[in-house]
Short mmCIF file of C-alpha atoms in Angstrom, two decimals:
data_model
loop_
_atom_site.label_atom_id
_atom_site.label_comp_id
_atom_site.label_asym_id
_atom_site.label_seq_id
_atom_site.Cartn_x
_atom_site.Cartn_y
_atom_site.Cartn_z
CA MET Q 217 37.84 67.01 46.62
CA THR Q 218 34.82 68.99 47.91
CA PHE Q 219 32.33 67.41 50.53
CA HIS Q 220 29.80 66.65 48.18
CA SER Q 221 31.98 65.10 45.35
CA LYS Q 222 33.23 62.72 48.29
CA LEU Q 223 29.58 61.73 48.54
CA ASN Q 224 28.81 60.92 44.93
CA TYR Q 225 32.22 59.11 44.46
CA ASN Q 226 31.35 56.95 47.64
CA SER Q 227 27.69 56.51 46.29
CA VAL Q 228 28.51 55.30 42.99
CA MET Q 229 31.77 52.87 44.50
CA ASN Q 230 29.04 51.47 46.39
CA GLU Q 231 26.53 50.95 43.85
CA ASP Q 232 29.79 49.71 41.58
CA SER Q 233 30.42 47.16 45.02
CA LYS Q 234 26.74 46.12 44.91
CA THR Q 235 26.23 45.31 40.92
CA GLU Q 236 29.41 43.65 41.13
CA LEU Q 237 28.67 40.96 44.35
CA THR Q 238 24.80 40.92 42.50
CA ILE Q 239 26.92 39.51 39.58
CA ARG Q 240 28.97 37.19 41.56
CA GLN Q 241 26.02 35.50 43.66
CA HIS Q 242 23.87 34.99 40.38
CA ARG Q 243 27.32 33.52 39.55
CA GLY Q 244 27.87 31.49 41.94
CA ALA Q 245 23.76 30.18 41.61
CA ARG Q 246 24.43 29.07 37.76
CA ARG Q 247 27.07 27.37 39.12
CA ARG Q 248 25.30 25.66 42.05
CA ALA Q 249 22.61 24.70 39.89
CA LYS Q 250 24.60 23.15 37.70
CA THR Q 251 26.09 21.10 39.75
CA ARG Q 252 22.78 20.14 41.72
CA ALA Q 253 21.70 19.20 37.72
CA ASP Q 254 24.51 16.92 37.59
CA LEU Q 255 24.37 14.78 40.45
CA LEU Q 256 20.18 14.71 39.61
CA ALA Q 257 21.85 13.46 35.95
CA ALA Q 258 24.09 10.99 37.36
CA ALA Q 259 22.02 10.00 40.33
CA ARG Q 260 19.39 9.25 37.32
CA LYS Q 261 21.81 6.91 35.58
CA VAL Q 262 23.45 4.95 38.59
CA PHE Q 263 20.04 4.28 39.73
CA ALA Q 264 18.93 2.82 36.69
CA LYS Q 265 21.59 0.90 35.65
CA LYS Q 266 22.40 -0.24 39.92
CA GLY Q 267 19.22 0.49 41.79
CA TYR Q 268 18.12 2.22 44.36
CA HIS Q 269 19.43 -0.12 47.58
CA ASP Q 270 22.49 -0.88 45.30
CA ALA Q 271 23.40 2.38 43.94
CA SER Q 272 25.95 4.48 46.08
CA ILE Q 273 26.79 8.22 47.01
CA LEU Q 274 30.47 7.65 46.01
CA ASP Q 275 29.04 6.06 42.61
CA ILE Q 276 26.77 8.98 42.10
CA THR Q 277 29.46 12.03 42.86
CA GLU Q 278 32.28 9.38 40.22
CA ALA Q 279 29.52 9.61 37.22
CA ALA Q 280 28.99 13.26 37.98
CA ASP Q 281 32.84 14.10 38.25
CA VAL Q 282 32.49 15.56 41.85
CA GLY Q 283 33.92 15.09 45.14
CA VAL Q 284 31.46 13.64 47.58
CA GLY Q 285 31.73 16.45 49.83
CA THR Q 286 29.78 18.62 46.92
CA PHE Q 287 27.30 15.96 46.64
CA TYR Q 288 26.24 16.95 50.29
CA LEU Q 289 26.24 20.66 49.42
CA HIS Q 290 23.06 19.69 47.54
CA PHE Q 291 21.59 16.86 49.24
CA ALA Q 292 21.72 14.90 53.02
CA ASP Q 293 21.56 11.95 51.79
CA LYS Q 294 20.82 9.25 48.78
CA ASP Q 295 17.18 9.04 49.67
CA GLU Q 296 16.97 12.61 48.89
CA ALA Q 297 18.75 12.46 45.78
CA PHE Q 298 16.26 9.46 44.77
CA ASN Q 299 13.40 11.75 45.75
CA THR Q 300 14.51 15.02 44.62
CA LEU Q 301 15.04 13.32 41.02
CA ILE Q 302 11.76 11.50 41.10
CA ASP Q 303 9.71 14.41 42.24
CA GLU Q 304 11.28 16.90 39.57
CA VAL Q 305 10.94 14.72 36.75
CA PHE Q 306 7.85 13.14 36.96
CA HIS Q 307 6.73 16.36 38.10
CA ILE Q 308 7.86 17.78 34.32
CA LEU Q 309 6.12 15.12 33.09
CA GLU Q 310 2.99 15.76 34.78
CA GLU Q 311 2.65 18.66 32.95
CA GLN Q 312 3.48 17.36 29.44
CA VAL Q 313 0.87 15.06 29.81
CA ILE Q 314 -1.52 17.67 30.63
CA THR Q 315 -0.29 20.35 27.87
CA GLU Q 316 -0.84 17.63 25.32
CA VAL Q 317 -4.16 16.16 26.77
CA ARG Q 318 -5.34 19.51 27.08
CA SER Q 319 -4.26 20.31 23.61
CA HIS Q 320 -7.32 18.25 21.73
CA GLU Q 321 -10.59 19.67 21.27
CA ALA Q 322 -11.76 16.73 24.15
CA ILE Q 323 -10.00 15.04 26.89
CA THR Q 324 -10.89 11.60 26.45
CA LEU Q 325 -9.54 8.35 27.85
CA THR Q 326 -8.33 7.24 23.81
CA VAL Q 327 -5.71 10.44 24.25
CA THR Q 328 -4.94 10.58 27.86
CA VAL Q 329 -3.67 6.84 27.62
CA HIS Q 330 -1.84 7.43 24.49
CA SER Q 331 0.03 10.64 26.06
CA ILE Q 332 0.58 8.84 29.04
CA PHE Q 333 2.01 5.71 27.33
CA ARG Q 334 4.21 8.12 25.21
CA HIS Q 335 5.86 10.08 27.09
CA ALA Q 336 6.29 6.64 29.88
CA TYR Q 337 8.08 4.72 26.91
CA ALA Q 338 10.41 7.95 25.94
CA GLN Q 339 11.31 7.68 30.24
CA ARG Q 340 11.08 4.37 31.04
CA ASP Q 341 14.34 4.53 32.54
CA LEU Q 342 13.21 6.86 35.41
CA PHE Q 343 9.94 4.39 35.80
CA SER Q 344 11.67 1.46 36.16
CA ILE Q 345 13.98 3.37 38.96
CA ALA Q 346 10.46 4.07 40.85
CA LEU Q 347 7.93 0.86 40.16
CA ALA Q 348 10.52 -2.09 39.68
CA SER Q 349 11.10 -4.50 42.18
CA GLY Q 350 12.97 -3.14 44.99
CA ALA Q 351 11.82 0.74 45.01
CA GLN Q 352 10.28 2.30 47.62
CA VAL Q 353 6.64 1.89 48.26
CA SER Q 354 6.23 5.62 48.65
CA ARG Q 355 7.66 6.47 44.76
CA THR Q 356 5.47 3.72 43.65
CA ILE Q 357 2.34 5.11 45.45
CA ARG Q 358 3.83 8.46 44.08
CA VAL Q 359 3.47 6.93 40.12
CA GLU Q 360 0.37 5.59 41.00
CA ASP Q 361 -1.03 8.40 42.54
CA THR Q 362 -0.38 10.95 39.37
CA ILE Q 363 -1.49 8.57 36.63
CA ALA Q 364 -4.75 7.47 38.74
CA GLY Q 365 -5.44 11.70 39.19
CA GLY Q 366 -5.02 12.13 35.55
CA LEU Q 367 -7.57 9.30 35.21
CA ILE Q 368 -9.99 10.96 37.43
CA ARG Q 369 -10.37 14.03 35.87
CA VAL Q 370 -11.16 11.98 32.54
CA PHE Q 371 -13.98 10.28 34.09
CA GLU Q 372 -15.56 13.61 35.57
CA GLN Q 373 -15.75 15.21 32.64
CA VAL Q 374 -17.84 12.34 30.51
CA PRO Q 375 -19.83 13.94 28.26
CA GLN Q 376 -22.24 11.69 29.51
CA PRO Q 377 -22.22 10.93 32.95
CA GLU Q 378 -25.14 8.24 33.17
CA ASP Q 379 -22.25 5.84 31.47
CA LEU Q 380 -20.56 5.90 34.48
CA GLN Q 381 -23.42 5.70 37.27
CA GLY Q 382 -22.66 2.51 39.06
CA TYR Q 383 -19.21 2.94 39.02
CA ASP Q 384 -16.79 4.20 41.85
CA ILE Q 385 -14.42 7.00 39.67
CA GLN Q 386 -12.06 6.46 42.77
CA LEU Q 387 -11.93 2.14 42.68
CA LEU Q 388 -11.98 2.87 38.20
CA ALA Q 389 -9.08 5.00 38.04
CA ARG Q 390 -7.02 2.73 40.32
CA LEU Q 391 -8.05 0.04 38.05
CA VAL Q 392 -7.24 1.59 35.06
CA THR Q 393 -4.31 2.93 36.65
CA GLY Q 394 -3.25 -0.64 37.01
CA VAL Q 395 -3.24 -1.97 33.73
CA ILE Q 396 -1.38 1.25 32.69
CA ALA Q 397 1.29 1.06 35.33
CA GLN Q 398 1.92 -3.05 33.76
CA GLY Q 399 2.31 -1.86 30.42
CA ILE Q 400 4.76 0.25 31.34
CA ILE Q 401 6.83 -2.23 33.85
CA TRP Q 402 6.53 -4.43 30.37
CA TRP Q 403 9.24 -2.25 28.55
CA PHE Q 404 11.72 -3.04 31.92
CA ASP Q 405 12.75 -5.91 30.27
CA GLN Q 406 12.31 -5.25 26.55
CA ASP Q 407 10.90 -2.33 24.22
CA GLU Q 408 8.07 -3.75 22.04
CA PRO Q 409 5.62 -3.33 21.24
CA GLY Q 410 6.08 0.83 21.14
CA PRO Q 411 3.76 3.04 23.01
CA GLU Q 412 1.15 3.57 20.30
CA GLU Q 413 0.33 -0.11 19.77
CA MET Q 414 0.52 -0.38 23.90
CA ALA Q 415 -2.22 2.43 24.26
CA ASN Q 416 -3.73 0.50 21.78
CA ASN Q 417 -3.87 -2.72 23.31
CA VAL Q 418 -4.73 -1.71 26.78
CA LEU Q 419 -7.60 0.76 24.91
CA ALA Q 420 -9.34 -2.35 22.95
CA LEU Q 421 -8.57 -4.33 26.43
CA LEU Q 422 -10.59 -1.70 28.65
CA ALA Q 423 -13.06 -0.90 25.65
CA HIS Q 424 -14.05 -4.93 25.07
CA GLY Q 425 -13.02 -6.51 27.52
CA LEU Q 426 -11.58 -10.36 28.08
CA PRO Q 427 -13.24 -12.84 25.62
CA ALA Q 428 -17.11 -14.30 27.01
CA SER Q 429 -15.43 -17.38 26.71
CA LEU Q 430 -13.47 -16.91 29.58
CA PHE Q 431 -15.84 -16.46 31.85
CA THR Q 432 -18.18 -20.25 31.29
CA HIS Q 433 -17.59 -23.22 32.10
CA ASN Q 434 -16.93 -25.60 29.33
CA ASN Q 435 -17.17 -29.74 30.26
#
């Protein structure tokens, strides 16, 4: 074999080795991604069933059918798994709501509230983890911040800005968020009313308020 032949042979072998290494790396990355996803799915079930404080890493790994050591390859502790689960899923939900709302001709409060309740109802197990009693305050704030942010965008794009003159838009968004959050919390113990009826109830309250008789003194 000549010098040039050996050089070409070694070059081909090196390229083949690099290709094989790349394939192995991709396979390894896919396996790690799948294991991570399995752990998060298991964590979601465990947190929903036991709550954050009563859930353990062992509960999660048993539900995912992996060893405890595997858990620590992906997350530092239970808190990181919890935060990752909430952040990733709520980011997806936020994008879904934004996409759905923007698909309409006008971004209105009606469209936004219906979209929020529709997606929240489908993912109410996750909301129960983030909003239920005993959940981390930071997680509750994260959820409420997401809802309030969407409402602020609606208020800022109102066709007739003078309609909101005198209102503090930031405060208004927080107050409406509170009403929506309570509607979502209602589903932690019961499934009815469904998302459309719940949205209609909230919108009716926001549009018409409470009966005037509740604010007058009757002898």
